[in-house]
């Protein structure tokens, strides 16, 4: 049997057309598997345009007050305690004045202020460099302003850690599970090779609850919607003197530090 | 054909080697997983119905779980409205594991997922005949959910 080139091409073309055509017929008849379903927000979900936090350091009388807040967050979110500080994972922590408000400090500042620790966490920047750096969109900004992480997607490239000017992100070099002292079933753990950070407790906001740190702060941490003119955070930010970390970088942090303290709105 | 005999003989040997696994397993009984639907946990439920029909879940649970993850984590939509219009919280612990878990589990067991051979790091779930492991072991598909997520709160107490 011998066929010439023209015949061969014609037959090959017909077989191809038949194959493509029949695959359309099959997929066309297949029953649609997606059920008529949908998604919605939880009834208790607290809506906001821009979640923000005001830190009133005058309410933190001692380091124990800060430890209590840190403990509440880290316990809830299964943040491991690694013995080696190089492996440290932190969502909210305390740092000194120089690290918190780096650059051009006032050298005549009160000794007490200069040496007392400040509460620091992810600033949930309005213009977050970490989100821009993330190649997988594992780090993303929610419509309510929270800079969140989808741990499922994180590939551990740590671009976000290099991009964040506040050191707000930690990397799991080791399996965190053996280093969790008391397991909380309220929140999943992480795997090695994943970055993590504060999430403003969005899982609690969806349940109508305030963030865990805010609850344990005795009014030292004030949380609310900056976009709502009647919210406490908005009133403080618009009427009192507040400062933010490294504002010159233009990331527009959503965590404000109340200067002077005292009674607020 | 030049060296035709050798070519054909080699082809036959190749085909024989290639198909050995099929012939080797042919006719052997391969019992599928036996998943009981009347466990004590399920018996206690007033509504013995999954979020979608069993047929839909069997065929599409992985797609549904992916959608749930996407909606809950990325879009903040934490409630699923099923095809009957019923609402369920999007949660492995609070929804799926209410039925698909071994009620005898006493506490949360943490093991290193990296060293776990089954891909299911939680022994309670691993042993549960009603949960993922039964079918997933059978089909040799390893779900990674339990490297981070936990079994239900009730069982953890
Ligand atoms: S503080 Fe760092 S991690 Fe948080 S949003 Fe800003 S840049 Fe991103
Ligand atoms: S480490 Fe994860 S979250 Fe950070 S940039 Fe890479 S993929 Fe994104």
CSV table of C-alpha atoms and ligand atoms in Angstrom, one decimal:
chain,number,residue,atom,x,y,z
A,1,UNK,CA,0.0,0.0,0.0
A,2,UNK,CA,1.5,3.3,-0.9
A,3,UNK,CA,-0.1,6.7,-0.6
A,4,UNK,CA,1.3,9.9,-2.0
A,5,UNK,CA,1.9,12.9,0.1
A,6,UNK,CA,-1.3,14.7,-0.9
A,7,UNK,CA,-3.5,11.8,0.2
A,8,UNK,CA,-1.6,11.4,3.4
A,9,UNK,CA,-2.1,15.1,4.3
A,10,UNK,CA,-5.8,14.9,3.5
A,11,UNK,CA,-6.4,11.8,5.6
A,12,UNK,CA,-4.4,13.2,8.5
A,13,UNK,CA,-6.5,16.4,8.3
A,14,UNK,CA,-9.7,14.5,8.3
A,15,UNK,CA,-8.7,12.4,11.4
A,16,UNK,CA,-7.7,15.6,13.3
A,17,UNK,CA,-10.9,17.4,12.5
A,18,UNK,CA,-12.9,14.3,13.5
A,19,UNK,CA,-11.0,14.1,16.8
A,20,UNK,CA,-11.4,17.8,17.7
A,21,UNK,CA,-15.1,17.7,16.6
A,22,UNK,CA,-16.0,14.7,18.7
A,23,UNK,CA,-14.3,16.0,21.8
A,24,UNK,CA,-16.6,19.1,21.5
A,25,UNK,CA,-19.6,16.8,21.2
A,26,UNK,CA,-18.6,14.9,24.3
A,27,UNK,CA,-17.9,18.0,26.5
A,28,UNK,CA,-21.1,19.6,25.2
A,29,UNK,CA,-23.2,16.7,26.4
A,30,UNK,CA,-21.5,16.4,29.8
A,31,UNK,CA,-23.7,17.4,32.7
A,32,UNK,CA,-22.6,20.6,34.3
A,33,UNK,CA,-21.0,19.6,37.6
A,34,UNK,CA,-21.1,22.9,39.3
A,35,UNK,CA,-24.2,23.0,41.5
A,36,UNK,CA,-26.3,26.1,41.7
A,37,UNK,CA,-24.5,27.3,44.8
A,38,UNK,CA,-23.0,30.5,46.1
A,39,UNK,CA,-21.0,32.2,48.8
A,40,UNK,CA,-21.7,34.9,51.3
A,41,UNK,CA,-20.3,36.6,54.3
A,42,UNK,CA,-21.0,35.3,57.8
A,43,UNK,CA,-23.9,37.1,59.6
A,44,UNK,CA,-21.6,38.4,62.3
A,45,UNK,CA,-18.9,39.6,60.0
A,46,UNK,CA,-17.8,43.1,60.8
A,47,UNK,CA,-17.5,45.2,57.6
A,48,UNK,CA,-15.0,48.0,57.3
A,49,UNK,CA,-13.3,50.1,54.6
A,50,UNK,CA,-10.0,50.3,56.3
A,51,UNK,CA,-9.2,48.6,59.6
A,52,UNK,CA,-6.7,50.4,61.7
A,53,UNK,CA,-5.1,50.3,65.1
A,54,UNK,CA,-4.0,53.0,67.5
A,55,UNK,CA,-1.3,52.0,70.1
A,56,UNK,CA,-1.6,54.0,73.3
A,57,UNK,CA,1.7,53.2,75.1
A,58,UNK,CA,0.6,55.1,78.2
A,59,UNK,CA,-1.8,52.2,78.9
A,60,UNK,CA,1.0,49.6,79.0
A,61,UNK,CA,2.2,50.1,82.5
A,62,UNK,CA,4.8,47.3,82.5
A,63,UNK,CA,6.4,44.8,80.2
A,64,UNK,CA,4.0,42.2,81.7
A,65,UNK,CA,1.1,44.1,80.1
A,66,UNK,CA,2.8,43.7,76.7
A,67,UNK,CA,3.6,40.1,77.3
A,68,UNK,CA,0.0,39.4,78.0
A,69,UNK,CA,-1.0,40.8,74.6
A,70,UNK,CA,1.7,39.0,72.8
A,71,UNK,CA,0.8,35.7,74.5
A,72,UNK,CA,-2.9,36.1,73.6
A,73,UNK,CA,-2.0,36.5,69.9
A,74,UNK,CA,0.7,33.9,69.7
A,75,UNK,CA,-1.3,31.3,71.5
A,76,UNK,CA,-4.4,31.8,69.4
A,77,UNK,CA,-2.5,31.6,66.2
A,78,UNK,CA,-0.2,28.7,67.1
A,79,UNK,CA,2.9,30.8,66.8
A,80,UNK,CA,5.8,28.5,67.7
A,81,UNK,CA,8.6,29.3,70.2
A,82,UNK,CA,11.9,28.4,68.8
A,83,UNK,CA,14.8,28.3,71.2
A,84,UNK,CA,17.2,29.9,68.7
A,85,UNK,CA,16.3,33.5,68.1
A,86,UNK,CA,17.4,33.2,64.5
A,87,UNK,CA,14.4,31.0,63.9
A,88,UNK,CA,12.0,33.3,65.8
A,89,UNK,CA,8.5,33.6,64.5
A,90,UNK,CA,6.6,36.7,65.7
A,91,UNK,CA,3.2,38.3,64.9
A,92,UNK,CA,3.3,41.0,67.5
A,93,UNK,CA,6.3,41.9,69.6
A,94,UNK,CA,8.0,44.7,71.5
A,95,UNK,CA,10.9,46.7,70.2
A,96,UNK,CA,12.8,49.8,71.4
A,97,UNK,CA,12.3,53.3,70.3
A,98,UNK,CA,15.2,53.3,67.9
A,99,UNK,CA,14.0,50.3,66.0
A,100,UNK,CA,10.4,51.3,66.0
A,101,UNK,CA,10.9,54.9,64.9
A,102,UNK,CA,14.2,54.7,63.1
A,103,UNK,CA,15.9,57.7,61.6
A,104,UNK,CA,16.5,61.2,62.8
A,105,UNK,CA,15.5,60.8,66.4
A,106,UNK,CA,15.5,63.6,68.8
A,107,UNK,CA,18.6,63.1,70.9
A,108,UNK,CA,17.1,65.1,73.8
A,109,UNK,CA,14.2,62.8,74.1
A,110,UNK,CA,13.3,61.7,77.5
A,111,UNK,CA,15.4,58.7,78.6
A,112,UNK,CA,12.3,56.9,79.6
A,113,UNK,CA,10.8,57.1,76.2
A,114,UNK,CA,14.0,56.3,74.5
A,115,UNK,CA,14.5,53.1,76.4
A,116,UNK,CA,11.0,51.8,76.9
A,117,UNK,CA,9.7,49.2,74.5
A,118,UNK,CA,6.9,49.7,72.0
A,119,UNK,CA,4.3,47.3,70.7
A,120,UNK,CA,4.9,46.6,67.1
A,121,UNK,CA,3.2,44.4,64.5
A,122,UNK,CA,2.4,44.3,60.8
A,123,UNK,CA,1.2,47.8,59.9
A,124,UNK,CA,-1.2,46.6,57.3
A,125,UNK,CA,0.1,49.3,55.1
A,126,UNK,CA,-2.3,51.0,52.7
A,127,UNK,CA,0.4,50.8,50.0
A,128,UNK,CA,2.0,47.5,51.0
A,129,UNK,CA,5.4,46.7,49.4
A,130,UNK,CA,5.1,43.1,50.5
A,131,UNK,CA,2.1,42.6,48.3
A,132,UNK,CA,3.9,44.0,45.3
A,133,UNK,CA,6.9,41.8,45.9
A,134,UNK,CA,4.9,38.5,46.2
A,135,UNK,CA,5.1,36.6,43.0
A,136,UNK,CA,2.3,34.2,43.8
A,137,UNK,CA,-0.2,36.6,45.3
A,138,UNK,CA,0.0,34.6,48.5
A,139,UNK,CA,0.3,38.0,50.2
A,140,UNK,CA,-2.6,40.2,49.2
A,141,UNK,CA,-4.7,43.2,50.3
A,142,UNK,CA,-8.3,42.7,51.3
A,143,UNK,CA,-10.9,45.3,50.5
A,144,UNK,CA,-11.1,46.1,54.2
A,145,UNK,CA,-7.4,47.1,54.2
A,146,UNK,CA,-6.0,44.0,55.9
A,147,UNK,CA,-2.9,42.7,54.3
A,148,UNK,CA,-3.5,39.0,54.5
A,149,UNK,CA,-1.7,35.8,53.6
A,150,UNK,CA,-2.9,32.7,51.9
A,151,UNK,CA,-0.5,30.2,53.4
A,152,UNK,CA,-1.6,27.6,50.8
A,153,UNK,CA,0.0,29.7,48.1
A,154,UNK,CA,3.2,30.8,49.8
A,155,UNK,CA,6.3,29.3,48.1
A,156,UNK,CA,8.7,30.6,50.6
A,157,UNK,CA,10.7,32.8,48.3
A,158,UNK,CA,10.8,35.5,51.1
A,159,UNK,CA,10.6,38.4,48.6
A,160,UNK,CA,8.0,39.9,50.9
A,161,UNK,CA,10.4,39.8,53.9
A,162,UNK,CA,13.0,41.7,51.9
A,163,UNK,CA,10.3,44.2,50.8
A,164,UNK,CA,8.8,44.9,54.2
A,165,UNK,CA,10.6,47.8,55.8
A,166,UNK,CA,9.2,46.9,59.3
A,167,UNK,CA,10.5,43.4,59.8
A,168,UNK,CA,6.9,42.3,60.3
A,169,UNK,CA,7.3,38.9,58.6
A,170,UNK,CA,8.8,35.6,59.8
A,171,UNK,CA,9.9,32.6,57.9
A,172,UNK,CA,9.4,29.0,59.1
A,173,UNK,CA,12.8,27.5,58.6
A,174,UNK,CA,11.8,24.4,60.6
A,175,UNK,CA,8.6,22.5,61.2
A,176,UNK,CA,6.8,24.7,63.7
A,177,UNK,CA,4.5,22.0,65.2
A,178,UNK,CA,6.9,20.5,67.7
A,179,UNK,CA,7.6,24.0,69.0
A,180,UNK,CA,4.0,25.0,69.8
A,181,UNK,CA,3.7,24.8,73.5
A,182,UNK,CA,-0.1,24.7,73.8
A,183,UNK,CA,-2.0,23.9,70.7
A,184,UNK,CA,-5.0,26.1,69.8
A,185,UNK,CA,-7.5,24.5,67.5
A,186,UNK,CA,-8.9,27.8,66.6
A,187,UNK,CA,-6.3,28.4,63.9
A,188,UNK,CA,-4.3,26.2,61.7
A,189,UNK,CA,-0.5,25.7,62.0
A,190,UNK,CA,2.0,26.3,59.3
A,191,UNK,CA,4.5,24.1,57.5
A,192,UNK,CA,8.2,24.7,57.0
A,193,UNK,CA,9.0,27.0,54.1
A,194,UNK,CA,6.1,29.4,54.7
A,195,UNK,CA,6.1,33.0,55.7
A,196,UNK,CA,3.7,34.3,58.3
A,197,UNK,CA,2.7,37.5,60.1
A,198,UNK,CA,-0.1,39.3,61.9
A,199,UNK,CA,-3.5,39.1,60.1
A,200,UNK,CA,-5.4,41.6,62.2
A,201,UNK,CA,-7.3,38.6,63.4
A,202,UNK,CA,-9.5,38.5,60.3
A,203,UNK,CA,-10.9,35.2,61.3
A,204,UNK,CA,-12.2,36.8,64.6
A,205,UNK,CA,-13.6,39.8,62.7
A,206,UNK,CA,-15.6,37.4,60.6
A,207,UNK,CA,-17.1,36.1,63.9
A,208,UNK,CA,-17.9,39.7,65.1
A,209,UNK,CA,-15.0,39.7,67.6
A,210,UNK,CA,-12.2,42.2,68.1
A,211,UNK,CA,-8.6,41.1,67.6
A,212,UNK,CA,-7.1,38.9,70.4
A,213,UNK,CA,-4.5,41.5,71.3
A,214,UNK,CA,-7.0,44.3,71.5
A,215,UNK,CA,-9.1,42.3,73.9
A,216,UNK,CA,-6.2,41.7,76.2
A,217,UNK,CA,-4.7,45.2,76.0
A,218,UNK,CA,-6.8,47.1,78.7
A,219,UNK,CA,-7.4,49.9,76.1
A,220,UNK,CA,-3.8,50.1,75.1
A,221,UNK,CA,-4.7,48.9,71.6
A,222,UNK,CA,-7.7,50.6,69.9
A,223,UNK,CA,-9.1,49.0,66.8
A,224,UNK,CA,-11.6,50.2,64.3
A,225,UNK,CA,-12.5,51.4,60.8
A,226,UNK,CA,-10.5,54.5,59.9
A,227,UNK,CA,-13.0,55.2,57.2
A,228,UNK,CA,-15.9,55.6,59.6
A,229,UNK,CA,-15.9,59.2,61.0
A,230,UNK,CA,-17.5,58.0,64.2
A,231,UNK,CA,-15.1,55.3,65.0
A,232,UNK,CA,-12.8,55.7,68.0
A,233,UNK,CA,-9.6,55.2,65.9
A,234,UNK,CA,-10.7,57.9,63.5
A,235,UNK,CA,-11.5,60.3,66.3
A,236,UNK,CA,-8.1,59.8,67.9
A,237,UNK,CA,-6.2,60.0,64.6
A,238,UNK,CA,-8.0,63.2,63.5
A,239,UNK,CA,-7.8,65.0,66.8
A,240,UNK,CA,-4.7,63.8,68.7
A,241,UNK,CA,-1.1,63.8,67.7
A,242,UNK,CA,-0.2,60.4,66.4
A,243,UNK,CA,2.9,59.1,64.6
A,244,UNK,CA,3.5,56.2,62.4
A,245,UNK,CA,6.5,54.1,61.7
A,246,UNK,CA,8.7,55.2,58.9
A,247,UNK,CA,6.1,57.4,57.2
A,248,UNK,CA,8.7,58.8,54.8
A,249,UNK,CA,8.7,55.4,53.0
A,250,UNK,CA,5.1,56.1,51.8
A,251,UNK,CA,3.7,52.7,52.7
A,252,UNK,CA,0.9,54.4,54.7
A,253,UNK,CA,0.8,52.2,57.8
A,254,UNK,CA,-2.5,51.6,59.5
A,255,UNK,CA,-1.0,51.3,62.9
A,256,UNK,CA,-0.8,54.7,64.7
A,257,UNK,CA,1.1,55.5,67.9
A,258,UNK,CA,-0.6,57.9,70.2
A,259,UNK,CA,1.8,60.5,71.5
A,260,UNK,CA,1.4,61.9,74.9
A,261,UNK,CA,-1.3,59.4,75.8
A,262,UNK,CA,-3.8,60.5,78.5
A,263,UNK,CA,-7.5,60.3,78.0
A,264,UNK,CA,-8.7,60.0,74.4
A,265,UNK,CA,-11.9,60.2,72.6
B,1,UNK,CA,12.3,-5.1,6.2
B,2,UNK,CA,16.0,-4.7,7.1
B,3,UNK,CA,16.7,-6.8,10.3
B,4,UNK,CA,12.9,-7.2,10.5
B,5,UNK,CA,13.0,-10.3,12.7
B,6,UNK,CA,15.1,-8.7,15.4
B,7,UNK,CA,12.9,-5.6,15.4
B,8,UNK,CA,9.7,-7.5,15.7
B,9,UNK,CA,11.1,-9.8,18.4
B,10,UNK,CA,12.3,-6.8,20.4
B,11,UNK,CA,8.9,-5.1,20.0
B,12,UNK,CA,7.2,-8.2,21.4
B,13,UNK,CA,9.6,-8.3,24.3
B,14,UNK,CA,9.1,-4.6,25.0
B,15,UNK,CA,5.3,-4.9,24.9
B,16,UNK,CA,5.4,-7.9,27.2
B,17,UNK,CA,7.6,-6.1,29.8
B,18,UNK,CA,5.5,-3.0,29.5
B,19,UNK,CA,2.2,-4.8,30.2
B,20,UNK,CA,3.4,-7.1,33.0
B,21,UNK,CA,1.7,-5.0,35.7
B,22,UNK,CA,-1.6,-5.3,34.0
B,23,UNK,CA,-1.4,-9.0,33.5
B,24,UNK,CA,0.1,-9.5,37.0
B,25,UNK,CA,-2.9,-7.8,38.6
B,26,UNK,CA,-5.5,-9.1,36.2
B,27,UNK,CA,-8.3,-11.0,37.9
B,28,UNK,CA,-7.2,-10.2,41.4
B,29,UNK,CA,-9.8,-9.0,43.7
B,30,UNK,CA,-9.2,-5.4,44.6
B,31,UNK,CA,-11.6,-4.6,47.4
B,32,UNK,CA,-12.5,-0.9,47.5
B,33,UNK,CA,-12.8,1.0,50.7
B,34,UNK,CA,-15.8,0.1,52.8
B,35,UNK,CA,-17.1,3.4,54.1
B,36,UNK,CA,-19.7,3.1,56.8
B,37,UNK,CA,-22.4,5.8,56.7
B,38,UNK,CA,-24.0,5.1,60.0
B,39,UNK,CA,-21.2,6.0,62.5
B,40,UNK,CA,-22.3,7.1,66.0
B,41,UNK,CA,-21.3,10.7,65.1
B,42,UNK,CA,-23.5,10.7,62.1
B,43,UNK,CA,-26.4,8.9,63.9
B,44,UNK,CA,-26.5,11.8,66.4
B,45,UNK,CA,-27.1,14.4,63.7
B,46,UNK,CA,-30.6,15.5,63.0
B,47,UNK,CA,-29.8,16.3,59.4
B,48,UNK,CA,-27.9,13.4,57.9
B,49,UNK,CA,-26.9,15.3,54.8
B,50,UNK,CA,-23.6,16.5,53.4
B,51,UNK,CA,-23.3,20.0,52.0
B,52,UNK,CA,-24.1,18.6,48.6
B,53,UNK,CA,-25.4,15.2,47.4
B,54,UNK,CA,-23.1,12.2,47.9
B,55,UNK,CA,-22.8,11.9,44.1
B,56,UNK,CA,-21.6,15.5,43.8
B,57,UNK,CA,-19.3,15.2,46.7
B,58,UNK,CA,-17.7,12.0,45.5
B,59,UNK,CA,-17.0,13.5,42.1
B,60,UNK,CA,-16.2,17.1,43.1
B,61,UNK,CA,-15.2,17.4,46.7
B,62,UNK,CA,-11.7,18.5,45.8
B,63,UNK,CA,-13.0,21.2,43.5
B,64,UNK,CA,-15.4,22.3,46.1
B,65,UNK,CA,-12.7,22.4,48.8
B,66,UNK,CA,-10.5,24.5,46.5
B,67,UNK,CA,-13.4,26.9,45.9
B,68,UNK,CA,-14.1,27.1,49.6
B,69,UNK,CA,-10.4,27.9,50.3
B,70,UNK,CA,-10.5,30.6,47.6
B,71,UNK,CA,-13.7,32.2,48.8
B,72,UNK,CA,-12.9,32.1,52.5
B,73,UNK,CA,-9.3,33.1,52.5
B,74,UNK,CA,-9.1,35.4,49.6
B,75,UNK,CA,-12.6,36.9,49.3
B,76,UNK,CA,-13.7,36.8,52.9
B,77,UNK,CA,-16.9,34.8,52.0
B,78,UNK,CA,-17.0,32.4,54.9
B,79,UNK,CA,-20.5,30.9,54.3
B,80,UNK,CA,-21.4,28.4,51.6
B,81,UNK,CA,-24.9,28.4,50.2
B,82,UNK,CA,-25.5,25.0,48.7
B,83,UNK,CA,-27.7,24.1,45.7
B,84,UNK,CA,-30.7,23.7,48.0
B,85,UNK,CA,-30.1,27.2,49.4
B,86,UNK,CA,-28.9,25.9,52.8
B,87,UNK,CA,-26.0,27.8,54.4
B,88,UNK,CA,-22.9,26.2,55.9
B,89,UNK,CA,-19.9,27.8,57.5
B,90,UNK,CA,-16.8,27.2,55.4
B,91,UNK,CA,-14.7,25.3,57.8
B,92,UNK,CA,-13.0,21.9,57.8
B,93,UNK,CA,-13.3,21.7,61.6
B,94,UNK,CA,-16.8,23.1,62.0
B,95,UNK,CA,-18.5,21.6,58.9
B,96,UNK,CA,-16.7,18.7,57.3
B,97,UNK,CA,-15.2,17.1,60.4
B,98,UNK,CA,-18.6,17.1,62.2
B,99,UNK,CA,-19.3,13.8,60.4
B,100,UNK,CA,-16.0,12.8,58.8
B,101,UNK,CA,-14.1,12.1,61.9
B,102,UNK,CA,-13.4,9.5,64.4
B,103,UNK,CA,-15.2,10.4,67.6
B,104,UNK,CA,-12.9,8.3,69.8
B,105,UNK,CA,-9.9,10.6,69.2
B,106,UNK,CA,-8.8,11.9,72.5
B,107,UNK,CA,-6.6,14.9,71.8
B,108,UNK,CA,-4.9,16.8,69.0
B,109,UNK,CA,-2.0,14.8,67.9
B,110,UNK,CA,0.8,16.7,66.2
B,111,UNK,CA,3.3,14.9,64.2
B,112,UNK,CA,5.8,16.1,61.6
B,113,UNK,CA,4.1,16.1,58.2
B,114,UNK,CA,7.5,15.9,56.6
B,115,UNK,CA,8.3,12.6,58.2
B,116,UNK,CA,4.8,11.2,58.1
B,117,UNK,CA,4.6,8.5,55.5
B,118,UNK,CA,0.9,8.6,54.9
B,119,UNK,CA,0.6,12.3,54.1
B,120,UNK,CA,-2.0,12.4,56.9
B,121,UNK,CA,-0.2,13.7,60.0
B,122,UNK,CA,-3.0,13.1,62.3
B,123,UNK,CA,-3.3,9.5,63.5
B,124,UNK,CA,-6.9,10.0,64.7
B,125,UNK,CA,-7.9,10.9,61.2
B,126,UNK,CA,-5.6,8.4,59.7
B,127,UNK,CA,-7.4,5.5,61.5
B,128,UNK,CA,-10.8,6.8,60.9
B,129,UNK,CA,-12.5,4.6,58.4
B,130,UNK,CA,-15.0,7.4,57.6
B,131,UNK,CA,-12.6,10.0,56.8
B,132,UNK,CA,-10.3,10.9,53.9
B,133,UNK,CA,-7.8,8.1,54.6
B,134,UNK,CA,-10.0,5.2,53.6
B,135,UNK,CA,-10.6,6.3,50.0
B,136,UNK,CA,-7.4,8.3,49.7
B,137,UNK,CA,-5.1,5.4,50.7
B,138,UNK,CA,-7.0,3.2,48.3
B,139,UNK,CA,-6.5,5.6,45.4
B,140,UNK,CA,-3.0,6.6,46.6
B,141,UNK,CA,-3.8,10.3,46.6
B,142,UNK,CA,-2.3,12.0,49.6
B,143,UNK,CA,-4.1,15.0,50.9
B,144,UNK,CA,-1.9,17.6,52.5
B,145,UNK,CA,-4.6,19.4,54.5
B,146,UNK,CA,-3.6,17.9,57.9
B,147,UNK,CA,-0.1,19.4,57.9
B,148,UNK,CA,-1.8,22.6,59.0
B,149,UNK,CA,-5.4,22.0,59.8
B,150,UNK,CA,-6.8,20.2,62.8
B,151,UNK,CA,-9.4,17.6,63.6
B,152,UNK,CA,-12.7,18.8,65.2
B,153,UNK,CA,-12.8,20.7,68.4
B,154,UNK,CA,-15.1,18.1,70.1
B,155,UNK,CA,-12.6,15.4,69.5
B,156,UNK,CA,-9.7,17.5,70.7
B,157,UNK,CA,-11.1,18.0,74.1
C,1,LIG,S1,4.2,46.2,57.7
C,1,LIG,FE1,5.4,45.0,56.2
C,1,LIG,S2,4.2,43.0,56.1
C,1,LIG,FE2,2.8,44.5,57.0
C,1,LIG,S3,1.7,45.4,55.2
C,1,LIG,FE3,3.4,46.8,55.7
C,1,LIG,S4,5.0,46.0,54.3
C,1,LIG,FE4,3.5,44.4,54.4
C,2,LIG,S1,7.6,34.1,50.7
C,2,LIG,FE1,5.4,33.6,50.3
C,2,LIG,S2,4.2,35.4,50.8
C,2,LIG,FE2,6.4,36.1,50.7
C,2,LIG,S3,6.7,36.8,48.6
C,2,LIG,FE3,7.2,34.6,48.6
C,2,LIG,S4,5.3,33.5,48.0
C,2,LIG,FE4,4.7,35.6,48.6
